Amino acid sequence: MICIKDVKWIFLILFNLSCVAAFSQSQWTYDFNNGLIPIESGGPALKQLGQAGQFIKEKIPNSDDLSRTIYQFEKNSGLQFSNTEAKGFLNKSFTIEIYFKLSELDSWKRVLDFKNRKSDYGSYIYDGKLNFYDFAIGEKAPVRANQYVHYVYSRDFETKIIKMYINGQSKLEFKDPGTEGILDADQVLNFFQDDLIANHEASAGAVALIRVYDRVMTPVFIRRSYQTISRLNKEQVAKKEKEEETEETAPSGRKSSNMAVVTGRIYDGRNLKPVNDAEVSVRKSNNDSLVAQTKTVNGAYNFELRPFESYRISAQADGFESRSIGIKTTNRHEEVKSLISLAPETYTHPLSTVYFSQSNETLEGAAAARLDSVVAYFEKRTDLKIMLKGHTDNTGDFSKNLELSTQRVLAVKNYLTGKGIPENRIEGSGYGSTQPSRLNKSETLKQSNRRVDIWAEPVKR
């Protein structure tokens, strides 16, 4: 039986879903009024992880008569979405939307786990910042203990671009280096419960809404969804929607007489040749929100943007360092021209890292999937060779650790050559315990030092 005070809260969600209809192919929505069953018929029920949580009626802040049902979970507990029961719903592009709060934010706190507790990689909140360990960290976000936050994660199947938003604003965007941001063979998505490797990086909390989509939702849609959930007044929502509709539709080709036109060219700084298929994105300078994105054709790109705004245009392409420039649209109808010169990429960070158990050189867990993505990358990038650097923690004898790190390098090399990478493209060395990525102060930190780093390096011609 649904409490009468829940009706307005449900109305807010249904209003939001009416916006979804024009954009989304499908979604599953969990508002917890029906326990762990989605409001859409025929969807998979969420499963409880760890200690069983409680369904609680909660008054919505700053309202006189509105309430909602929340699921309150204990520390290192949470919920699980079965992609198998959902018939492969999250197998390609997808978006995950959550409205939740955590009791503690004093250290790493898990939000999403794609590998069913078998990997330390995944989505966290750390020091108020969005983090995908250990590939990317965003700027400070308005995330505070015991305060609800609107969190969105998306991954594009074609481009591998992962995006994260807080309260409607884009806070982190990066390219998945492999398959870290998607489900593994277990085909389950875990919320809030930490992995078995660190197993203490979690918090108690409460969640009022979980929604998963089978596509990447637009930045405009995400801002609208946040506005609806956070109950902005109708005048504010209407004004925002009108502004954002202009932002979203202008780059698609429908001309607006009041827009500024930005034309540009991406070129190789070494020879001034155009860079084709470079990814170009436009973000507002004041809040870093994504406005538009495209790919270059013969090095050229163009956008229609709102006047009297400051923007940042970013370009990235295979074989080049990414680069951003700032522009201002100072008037309606004006044409702004921009040129972006790209320099050859440098290789100052590992492309990927494979981890090992204590005193062990055997590949296990997620190593195969990680190395398969490395193989795919180097099959495409024949201009690069592979440098393997093996490491250990500081436990045990120094000379034995040096030998162990070399054996780990050999295990990775054998896997890569077995997948077809020529042996003459692979070099490697073991460094024992001499180059830790983290201080060996605890067992958790030591685990990150039992590794082989995989570096890319240009082939000298």
CSV table of C-alpha atoms in Angstrom, one decimal:
chain,number,residue,atom,x,y,z
A,1,MET,CA,0.0,0.0,0.0
A,2,ILE,CA,1.5,3.4,-1.0
A,3,CYS,CA,1.2,6.2,1.5
A,4,ILE,CA,-0.8,9.2,0.3
A,5,LYS,CA,2.1,11.4,1.0
A,6,ASP,CA,4.2,9.4,-1.5
A,7,VAL,CA,1.9,10.4,-4.4
A,8,LYS,CA,3.6,13.7,-5.1
A,9,TRP,CA,7.1,12.1,-4.9
A,10,ILE,CA,5.9,9.5,-7.4
A,11,PHE,CA,4.5,12.2,-9.5
A,12,LEU,CA,7.9,13.9,-9.7
A,13,ILE,CA,9.5,10.6,-10.9
A,14,LEU,CA,6.7,10.1,-13.4
A,15,PHE,CA,7.2,13.6,-14.6
A,16,ASN,CA,10.8,13.0,-15.1
A,17,LEU,CA,10.0,9.8,-17.0
A,18,SER,CA,7.8,11.7,-19.4
A,19,CYS,CA,11.0,13.6,-20.4
A,20,VAL,CA,12.7,10.3,-20.8
A,21,ALA,CA,10.3,9.0,-23.4
A,22,ALA,CA,11.6,11.2,-26.1
A,23,PHE,CA,15.2,10.3,-25.5
A,24,SER,CA,15.5,6.9,-24.1
A,25,GLN,CA,14.9,3.5,-25.7
A,26,SER,CA,14.3,1.8,-22.3
A,27,GLN,CA,15.0,2.0,-18.6
A,28,TRP,CA,14.4,0.3,-15.3
A,29,THR,CA,13.5,2.5,-12.4
A,30,TYR,CA,13.7,1.6,-8.7
A,31,ASP,CA,12.0,4.1,-6.3
A,32,PHE,CA,11.6,1.4,-3.5
A,33,ASN,CA,7.8,1.9,-3.1
A,34,ASN,CA,7.5,-1.7,-4.3
A,35,GLY,CA,10.5,-2.9,-2.5
A,36,LEU,CA,13.3,-3.9,-4.9
A,37,ILE,CA,11.0,-4.3,-7.9
A,38,PRO,CA,11.2,-1.7,-10.7
A,39,ILE,CA,8.2,0.5,-11.4
A,40,GLU,CA,8.1,-0.8,-15.0
A,41,SER,CA,6.5,-4.2,-15.4
A,42,GLY,CA,8.7,-7.2,-16.1
A,43,GLY,CA,12.0,-5.9,-14.9
A,44,PRO,CA,14.6,-7.7,-12.7
A,45,ALA,CA,14.4,-7.2,-9.0
A,46,LEU,CA,17.4,-5.8,-7.2
A,47,LYS,CA,19.2,-8.1,-4.8
A,48,GLN,CA,20.4,-7.2,-1.4
A,49,LEU,CA,24.2,-7.4,-0.7
A,50,GLY,CA,25.7,-7.9,2.7
A,51,GLN,CA,23.4,-7.2,5.6
A,52,ALA,CA,19.7,-6.8,4.7
A,53,GLY,CA,18.7,-3.1,4.6
A,54,GLN,CA,15.5,-1.4,5.6
A,55,PHE,CA,12.7,0.4,3.7
A,56,ILE,CA,11.9,3.6,5.5
A,57,LYS,CA,9.4,6.4,4.9
A,58,GLU,CA,11.3,9.7,4.9
A,59,LYS,CA,10.0,13.3,4.7
A,60,ILE,CA,11.5,15.2,1.8
A,61,PRO,CA,13.5,18.1,3.0
A,62,ASN,CA,12.0,21.6,2.5
A,63,SER,CA,8.5,20.3,1.9
A,64,ASP,CA,5.4,20.2,4.2
A,65,ASP,CA,3.7,17.1,3.0
A,66,LEU,CA,5.9,15.1,0.7
A,67,SER,CA,7.6,11.8,1.7
A,68,ARG,CA,9.4,9.1,-0.2
A,69,THR,CA,10.5,5.5,0.4
A,70,ILE,CA,14.3,5.0,0.8
A,71,TYR,CA,16.4,1.9,1.1
A,72,GLN,CA,18.8,2.2,4.0
A,73,PHE,CA,21.9,0.0,3.9
A,74,GLU,CA,24.6,-0.9,6.4
A,75,LYS,CA,28.4,-0.4,5.9
A,76,ASN,CA,29.8,-2.6,3.1
A,77,SER,CA,26.3,-3.7,2.1
A,78,GLY,CA,24.2,-2.5,-0.8
A,79,LEU,CA,22.3,-3.7,-3.9
A,80,GLN,CA,22.9,-5.7,-7.0
A,81,PHE,CA,21.4,-5.4,-10.5
A,82,SER,CA,21.5,-8.7,-12.5
A,83,ASN,CA,22.3,-8.0,-16.2
A,84,THR,CA,21.6,-11.7,-16.9
A,85,GLU,CA,18.0,-11.4,-15.6
A,86,ALA,CA,17.7,-8.2,-17.6
A,87,LYS,CA,18.7,-10.1,-20.7
A,88,GLY,CA,21.9,-8.2,-21.4
A,89,PHE,CA,20.4,-4.7,-20.8
A,90,LEU,CA,23.8,-3.2,-19.9
A,91,ASN,CA,25.9,-4.9,-22.6
A,92,LYS,CA,26.5,-1.9,-24.8
A,93,SER,CA,26.1,1.8,-24.1
A,94,PHE,CA,24.4,2.6,-20.8
A,95,THR,CA,23.8,5.2,-18.1
A,96,ILE,CA,23.3,4.7,-14.4
A,97,GLU,CA,21.5,7.3,-12.3
A,98,ILE,CA,21.4,7.2,-8.5
A,99,TYR,CA,20.1,9.6,-5.8
A,100,PHE,CA,21.7,8.6,-2.6
A,101,LYS,CA,23.6,9.7,0.5
A,102,LEU,CA,26.6,8.1,2.4
A,103,SER,CA,27.1,8.4,6.1
A,104,GLU,CA,30.9,8.6,5.9
A,105,LEU,CA,33.2,10.3,3.3
A,106,ASP,CA,36.4,10.4,5.2
A,107,SER,CA,38.2,8.0,2.8
A,108,TRP,CA,37.6,6.0,-0.4
A,109,LYS,CA,33.9,5.0,-0.6
A,110,ARG,CA,32.6,2.7,-3.3
A,111,VAL,CA,29.7,3.7,-5.5
A,112,LEU,CA,29.7,1.2,-8.4
A,113,ASP,CA,31.5,-2.2,-8.8
A,114,PHE,CA,31.5,-3.8,-12.3
A,115,LYS,CA,33.6,-6.9,-11.5
A,116,ASN,CA,31.5,-8.5,-8.6
A,117,ARG,CA,34.0,-7.8,-5.9
A,118,LYS,CA,37.0,-9.3,-7.8
A,119,SER,CA,38.7,-6.1,-8.6
A,120,ASP,CA,39.7,-2.9,-6.7
A,121,TYR,CA,39.0,-0.9,-9.9
A,122,GLY,CA,35.7,1.0,-10.2
A,123,SER,CA,33.7,4.0,-9.2
A,124,TYR,CA,34.4,5.8,-5.9
A,125,ILE,CA,34.0,9.1,-4.1
A,126,TYR,CA,37.3,10.2,-2.6
A,127,ASP,CA,37.8,13.5,-0.7
A,128,GLY,CA,34.7,14.9,-2.3
A,129,LYS,CA,35.9,14.0,-5.8
A,130,LEU,CA,34.6,11.5,-8.3
A,131,ASN,CA,37.2,8.8,-8.9
A,132,PHE,CA,37.5,5.8,-11.1
A,133,TYR,CA,40.3,3.9,-9.5
A,134,ASP,CA,43.0,4.1,-10.7
A,135,PHE,CA,42.6,5.8,-14.1
A,136,ALA,CA,40.9,9.1,-13.5
A,137,ILE,CA,39.9,11.6,-10.8
A,138,GLY,CA,37.7,14.6,-11.2
A,139,GLU,CA,37.6,18.1,-9.6
A,140,LYS,CA,36.0,18.7,-6.2
A,141,ALA,CA,32.3,18.0,-6.3
A,142,PRO,CA,29.5,19.0,-3.9
A,143,VAL,CA,29.4,15.6,-2.1
A,144,ARG,CA,29.0,15.7,1.7
A,145,ALA,CA,28.3,13.1,4.3
A,146,ASN,CA,24.6,12.6,5.1
A,147,GLN,CA,23.4,14.8,2.2
A,148,TYR,CA,21.7,13.4,-0.9
A,149,VAL,CA,23.5,13.7,-4.1
A,150,HIS,CA,22.4,13.1,-7.7
A,151,TYR,CA,25.1,10.8,-9.3
A,152,VAL,CA,25.2,9.7,-13.0
A,153,TYR,CA,27.7,7.4,-14.7
A,154,SER,CA,27.6,6.6,-18.4
A,155,ARG,CA,29.8,4.6,-20.9
A,156,ASP,CA,29.6,4.8,-24.6
A,157,PHE,CA,30.1,1.4,-26.3
A,158,GLU,CA,31.7,2.8,-29.5
A,159,THR,CA,34.1,5.4,-28.1
A,160,LYS,CA,34.6,3.8,-24.6
A,161,ILE,CA,34.1,7.3,-23.1
A,162,ILE,CA,33.1,7.3,-19.5
A,163,LYS,CA,31.4,10.3,-18.0
A,164,MET,CA,30.4,11.1,-14.4
A,165,TYR,CA,28.1,13.8,-13.2
A,166,ILE,CA,27.1,15.3,-9.8
A,167,ASN,CA,24.0,17.3,-9.3
A,168,GLY,CA,23.5,17.7,-13.1
A,169,GLN,CA,27.1,18.9,-13.7
A,170,SER,CA,29.8,17.0,-15.6
A,171,LYS,CA,32.7,16.4,-13.2
A,172,LEU,CA,34.8,13.6,-14.9
A,173,GLU,CA,35.3,12.4,-18.4
A,174,PHE,CA,37.9,9.9,-19.7
A,175,LYS,CA,38.4,7.0,-22.1
A,176,ASP,CA,38.1,3.5,-20.6
A,177,PRO,CA,41.6,2.1,-21.1
A,178,GLY,CA,40.1,-1.4,-21.5
A,179,THR,CA,37.0,-3.0,-20.2
A,180,GLU,CA,37.2,-1.7,-16.6
A,181,GLY,CA,34.0,0.3,-16.9
A,182,ILE,CA,31.7,-2.6,-18.0
A,183,LEU,CA,30.5,-5.8,-16.5
A,184,ASP,CA,32.6,-8.9,-16.5
A,185,ALA,CA,31.5,-12.5,-17.0
A,186,ASP,CA,29.4,-12.5,-13.8
A,187,GLN,CA,27.1,-9.9,-15.4
A,188,VAL,CA,26.2,-8.1,-12.2
A,189,LEU,CA,26.4,-4.4,-11.2
A,190,ASN,CA,27.0,-3.9,-7.5
A,191,PHE,CA,26.0,-0.6,-5.7
A,192,PHE,CA,27.9,0.6,-2.5
A,193,GLN,CA,29.5,-2.7,-1.4
A,194,ASP,CA,33.3,-2.8,-1.7
A,195,ASP,CA,35.4,-5.5,-3.3
A,196,LEU,CA,37.1,-8.4,-1.6
A,197,ILE,CA,40.6,-7.0,-2.3
A,198,ALA,CA,40.4,-3.9,-0.1
A,199,ASN,CA,36.9,-4.7,1.4
A,200,HIS,CA,36.8,-1.7,3.8
A,201,GLU,CA,36.3,1.2,1.4
A,202,ALA,CA,32.5,1.5,1.9
A,203,SER,CA,30.0,3.4,3.9
A,204,ALA,CA,26.5,3.0,5.3
A,205,GLY,CA,23.9,5.2,3.6
A,206,ALA,CA,20.5,5.4,1.9
A,207,VAL,CA,19.3,5.5,-1.6
A,208,ALA,CA,16.0,7.0,-2.9
A,209,LEU,CA,16.3,6.3,-6.6
A,210,ILE,CA,18.2,4.0,-9.0
A,211,ARG,CA,17.6,4.1,-12.7
A,212,VAL,CA,19.5,2.3,-15.5
A,213,TYR,CA,19.2,3.2,-19.2
A,214,ASP,CA,20.3,1.2,-22.2
A,215,ARG,CA,22.0,4.3,-23.9
A,216,VAL,CA,24.1,7.3,-23.0
A,217,MET,CA,21.9,10.1,-21.8
A,218,THR,CA,22.7,13.6,-22.9
A,219,PRO,CA,24.1,16.3,-20.6
A,220,VAL,CA,20.9,18.3,-21.1
A,221,PHE,CA,18.7,15.4,-20.0
A,222,ILE,CA,20.9,14.7,-17.0
A,223,ARG,CA,20.5,18.3,-15.8
A,224,ARG,CA,16.8,18.1,-16.3
A,225,SER,CA,16.6,14.9,-14.3
A,226,TYR,CA,18.5,16.5,-11.4
A,227,GLN,CA,16.3,19.6,-11.5
A,228,THR,CA,13.2,17.4,-11.3
A,229,ILE,CA,14.5,15.3,-8.5
A,230,SER,CA,15.7,18.2,-6.5
A,231,ARG,CA,12.3,19.9,-7.0
A,232,LEU,CA,13.3,23.3,-8.5
A,233,ASN,CA,10.2,25.5,-9.0
A,234,LYS,CA,8.4,25.3,-12.3
A,235,GLU,CA,9.6,28.7,-13.5
A,236,GLN,CA,13.3,27.8,-13.0
A,237,VAL,CA,12.8,24.4,-14.7
A,238,ALA,CA,11.0,26.0,-17.7
A,239,LYS,CA,13.7,28.6,-18.0
A,240,LYS,CA,16.5,26.1,-17.8
A,241,GLU,CA,14.8,23.7,-20.3
A,242,LYS,CA,14.4,26.5,-22.8
A,243,GLU,CA,18.1,27.5,-22.6
A,244,GLU,CA,19.3,23.9,-22.8
A,245,GLU,CA,17.1,23.0,-25.7
A,246,THR,CA,18.9,25.7,-27.6
A,247,GLU,CA,22.3,24.3,-26.6
A,248,GLU,CA,21.4,20.8,-27.5
A,249,THR,CA,19.7,21.3,-30.9
A,250,ALA,CA,22.0,23.9,-32.3
A,251,PRO,CA,25.0,21.6,-33.1
A,252,SER,CA,22.7,19.1,-34.9
A,253,GLY,CA,22.3,21.3,-37.9
A,254,ARG,CA,19.0,23.2,-37.2
A,255,LYS,CA,20.0,26.8,-37.7
A,256,SER,CA,19.2,29.4,-35.1
A,257,SER,CA,19.4,33.1,-36.2
A,258,ASN,CA,20.6,34.1,-32.7
A,259,MET,CA,23.5,31.7,-32.5
A,260,ALA,CA,27.2,32.3,-33.0
A,261,VAL,CA,29.0,30.0,-35.5
A,262,VAL,CA,32.4,28.5,-34.5
A,263,THR,CA,34.5,27.0,-37.2
A,264,GLY,CA,37.9,25.5,-36.7
A,265,ARG,CA,40.6,23.2,-37.9
A,266,ILE,CA,42.7,20.5,-36.2
A,267,TYR,CA,46.1,20.0,-37.6
A,268,ASP,CA,49.4,18.2,-37.0
A,269,GLY,CA,51.8,20.7,-35.6
A,270,ARG,CA,54.8,18.9,-37.2
A,271,ASN,CA,53.7,19.2,-40.8
A,272,LEU,CA,50.5,21.3,-40.7
A,273,LYS,CA,48.4,18.4,-42.2
A,274,PRO,CA,44.8,18.1,-41.2
A,275,VAL,CA,43.9,15.5,-38.5
A,276,ASN,CA,40.9,13.5,-39.6
A,277,ASP,CA,38.4,11.9,-37.2
A,278,ALA,CA,39.7,13.9,-34.2
A,279,GLU,CA,37.2,14.0,-31.4
A,280,VAL,CA,36.2,17.6,-30.6
A,281,SER,CA,34.1,18.7,-27.6
A,282,VAL,CA,32.8,22.0,-26.3
A,283,ARG,CA,32.3,22.8,-22.6
A,284,LYS,CA,31.2,25.9,-20.8
A,285,SER,CA,34.1,27.6,-19.0
A,286,ASN,CA,32.1,28.5,-15.9
A,287,ASN,CA,30.8,25.1,-14.9
A,288,ASP,CA,32.6,22.6,-17.3
A,289,SER,CA,29.2,21.3,-18.6
A,290,LEU,CA,29.4,19.5,-22.0
A,291,VAL,CA,27.6,21.5,-24.7
A,292,ALA,CA,28.4,19.7,-27.9
A,293,GLN,CA,30.8,17.2,-29.5
A,294,THR,CA,31.7,16.1,-33.0
A,295,LYS,CA,34.5,14.5,-35.1
A,296,THR,CA,36.6,16.4,-37.7
A,297,VAL,CA,36.2,15.8,-41.4
A,298,ASN,CA,39.4,16.6,-43.3
A,299,GLY,CA,40.5,18.3,-40.1
A,300,ALA,CA,37.6,20.7,-40.0
A,301,TYR,CA,34.7,21.1,-37.5
A,302,ASN,CA,32.0,23.6,-36.8
A,303,PHE,CA,29.4,24.4,-34.0
A,304,GLU,CA,26.6,26.8,-33.4
A,305,LEU,CA,26.9,28.1,-29.9
A,306,ARG,CA,25.0,30.6,-27.7
A,307,PRO,CA,26.4,34.1,-27.8
A,308,PHE,CA,27.9,36.0,-24.9
A,309,GLU,CA,29.5,32.9,-23.4
A,310,SER,CA,32.9,31.5,-22.7
A,311,TYR,CA,33.7,28.0,-23.8
A,312,ARG,CA,36.6,25.5,-23.9
A,313,ILE,CA,37.1,23.5,-27.1
A,314,SER,CA,39.1,20.3,-26.6
A,315,ALA,CA,40.5,18.0,-29.3
A,316,GLN,CA,42.0,14.5,-29.1
A,317,ALA,CA,43.1,12.0,-31.7
A,318,ASP,CA,45.1,8.8,-31.8
A,319,GLY,CA,48.8,9.4,-31.8
A,320,PHE,CA,48.5,13.0,-30.4
A,321,GLU,CA,48.4,14.7,-27.0
A,322,SER,CA,44.9,16.2,-26.3
A,323,ARG,CA,44.7,20.0,-26.2
A,324,SER,CA,42.1,22.6,-25.2
A,325,ILE,CA,41.7,26.3,-26.1
A,326,GLY,CA,39.3,28.9,-24.8
A,327,ILE,CA,37.0,31.0,-27.0
A,328,LYS,CA,34.3,33.7,-26.4
A,329,THR,CA,31.2,34.3,-28.4
A,330,THR,CA,30.8,38.0,-28.1
A,331,ASN,CA,27.8,38.6,-30.3
A,332,ARG,CA,24.9,37.0,-32.2
A,333,HIS,CA,25.5,35.9,-35.8
A,334,GLU,CA,29.3,36.3,-35.5
A,335,GLU,CA,31.7,33.7,-36.8
A,336,VAL,CA,34.5,32.7,-34.5
A,337,LYS,CA,37.5,30.9,-36.1
A,338,SER,CA,39.8,28.7,-34.1
A,339,LEU,CA,42.8,26.6,-35.0
A,340,ILE,CA,44.2,23.8,-32.8
A,341,SER,CA,47.7,22.4,-33.3
A,342,LEU,CA,48.2,18.9,-31.9
A,343,ALA,CA,51.6,17.6,-30.8
A,344,PRO,CA,52.6,13.9,-30.9
A,345,GLU,CA,51.5,12.0,-27.8
A,346,THR,CA,54.0,11.1,-25.1
A,347,TYR,CA,54.0,8.1,-22.9
A,348,THR,CA,54.4,9.2,-19.3
A,349,HIS,CA,52.0,6.8,-17.7
A,350,PRO,CA,51.3,3.0,-18.0
A,351,LEU,CA,48.7,2.0,-20.6
A,352,SER,CA,47.5,-0.7,-18.2
A,353,THR,CA,48.5,-2.6,-15.1
A,354,VAL,CA,48.1,-6.3,-14.1
A,355,TYR,CA,48.1,-7.3,-10.5
A,356,PHE,CA,49.3,-10.5,-8.8
A,357,SER,CA,48.7,-12.3,-5.5
A,358,GLN,CA,51.4,-12.4,-2.8
A,359,SER,CA,54.5,-14.4,-3.9
A,360,ASN,CA,52.8,-15.4,-7.1
A,361,GLU,CA,53.6,-14.9,-10.8
A,362,THR,CA,50.4,-16.6,-12.1
A,363,LEU,CA,47.8,-14.5,-14.1
A,364,GLU,CA,44.4,-14.6,-12.4
A,365,GLY,CA,41.2,-12.8,-11.9
A,366,ALA,CA,40.6,-9.9,-14.3
A,367,ALA,CA,44.1,-10.1,-15.8
A,368,ALA,CA,43.0,-11.9,-19.0
A,369,ALA,CA,40.3,-9.4,-19.8
A,370,ARG,CA,42.7,-6.5,-19.2
A,371,LEU,CA,45.4,-8.1,-21.4
A,372,ASP,CA,42.9,-8.8,-24.1
A,373,SER,CA,42.2,-5.1,-24.3
A,374,VAL,CA,45.9,-4.4,-24.4
A,375,VAL,CA,46.3,-6.9,-27.3
A,376,ALA,CA,43.4,-5.1,-29.2
A,377,TYR,CA,45.1,-1.7,-28.7
A,378,PHE,CA,48.5,-2.8,-29.9
A,379,GLU,CA,47.1,-4.7,-32.9
A,380,LYS,CA,45.7,-1.4,-34.0
A,381,ARG,CA,48.8,0.7,-33.0
A,382,THR,CA,51.6,-1.1,-35.0
A,383,ASP,CA,53.7,2.1,-34.5
A,384,LEU,CA,54.1,1.2,-30.9
A,385,LYS,CA,56.1,-1.4,-28.9
A,386,ILE,CA,55.3,-2.8,-25.5
A,387,MET,CA,57.5,-2.2,-22.4
A,388,LEU,CA,56.7,-4.4,-19.4
A,389,LYS,CA,57.9,-3.4,-15.9
A,390,GLY,CA,57.5,-5.9,-13.1
A,391,HIS,CA,57.2,-5.0,-9.4
A,392,THR,CA,56.7,-6.6,-6.0
A,393,ASP,CA,55.9,-5.3,-2.5
A,394,ASN,CA,58.7,-5.2,0.1
A,395,THR,CA,57.8,-8.5,1.9
A,396,GLY,CA,60.6,-11.0,1.9
A,397,ASP,CA,64.1,-11.2,0.5
A,398,PHE,CA,65.2,-8.5,-1.9
A,399,SER,CA,66.9,-10.8,-4.5
A,400,LYS,CA,63.9,-13.2,-4.5
A,401,ASN,CA,61.6,-10.3,-5.1
A,402,LEU,CA,63.7,-9.2,-8.0
A,403,GLU,CA,63.4,-12.7,-9.5
A,404,LEU,CA,59.7,-12.8,-8.8
A,405,SER,CA,59.1,-9.5,-10.6
A,406,THR,CA,61.0,-10.8,-13.7
A,407,GLN,CA,58.8,-14.0,-13.6
A,408,ARG,CA,55.7,-11.8,-13.6
A,409,VAL,CA,57.0,-9.9,-16.6
A,410,LEU,CA,57.5,-13.2,-18.4
A,411,ALA,CA,54.0,-14.4,-17.6
A,412,VAL,CA,52.5,-11.3,-19.2
A,413,LYS,CA,54.8,-11.5,-22.2
A,414,ASN,CA,53.9,-15.1,-22.8
A,415,TYR,CA,50.2,-14.2,-22.7
A,416,LEU,CA,50.6,-11.4,-25.2
A,417,THR,CA,52.7,-13.5,-27.6
A,418,GLY,CA,50.2,-16.3,-27.3
A,419,LYS,CA,47.5,-13.8,-28.5
A,420,GLY,CA,49.6,-13.0,-31.6
A,421,ILE,CA,51.7,-10.0,-30.5
A,422,PRO,CA,55.2,-10.6,-32.1
A,423,GLU,CA,57.9,-11.2,-29.5
A,424,ASN,CA,60.2,-8.6,-31.0
A,425,ARG,CA,57.6,-5.9,-30.1
A,426,ILE,CA,57.8,-6.7,-26.4
A,427,GLU,CA,60.6,-5.7,-24.0
A,428,GLY,CA,60.6,-6.1,-20.2
A,429,SER,CA,62.4,-5.9,-16.9
A,430,GLY,CA,61.8,-6.8,-13.3
A,431,TYR,CA,62.5,-4.1,-10.6
A,432,GLY,CA,61.6,-6.1,-7.4
A,433,SER,CA,60.5,-3.8,-4.6
A,434,THR,CA,62.5,-0.7,-5.7
A,435,GLN,CA,59.6,1.2,-7.5
A,436,PRO,CA,56.5,1.0,-5.3
A,437,SER,CA,53.4,2.8,-6.6
A,438,ARG,CA,52.2,3.2,-3.0
A,439,LEU,CA,54.0,3.0,0.4
A,440,ASN,CA,54.1,-0.5,1.8
A,441,LYS,CA,52.4,0.6,5.0
A,442,SER,CA,49.5,-1.9,5.0
A,443,GLU,CA,48.3,-5.1,3.2
A,444,THR,CA,45.9,-3.1,1.1
A,445,LEU,CA,48.7,-0.7,-0.1
A,446,LYS,CA,51.0,-3.6,-0.7
A,447,GLN,CA,48.5,-5.2,-3.1
A,448,SER,CA,48.9,-2.3,-5.5
A,449,ASN,CA,52.7,-2.9,-5.7
A,450,ARG,CA,52.4,-6.6,-6.8
A,451,ARG,CA,52.1,-5.6,-10.4
A,452,VAL,CA,53.3,-5.5,-14.0
A,453,ASP,CA,52.9,-2.0,-15.6
A,454,ILE,CA,52.4,-2.1,-19.4
A,455,TRP,CA,53.8,0.9,-21.2
A,456,ALA,CA,53.6,2.0,-24.8
A,457,GLU,CA,56.7,3.3,-26.6
A,458,PRO,CA,57.1,4.4,-30.2
A,459,VAL,CA,58.9,2.1,-32.5
A,460,LYS,CA,62.1,3.8,-33.7
A,461,ARG,CA,62.4,3.8,-37.5
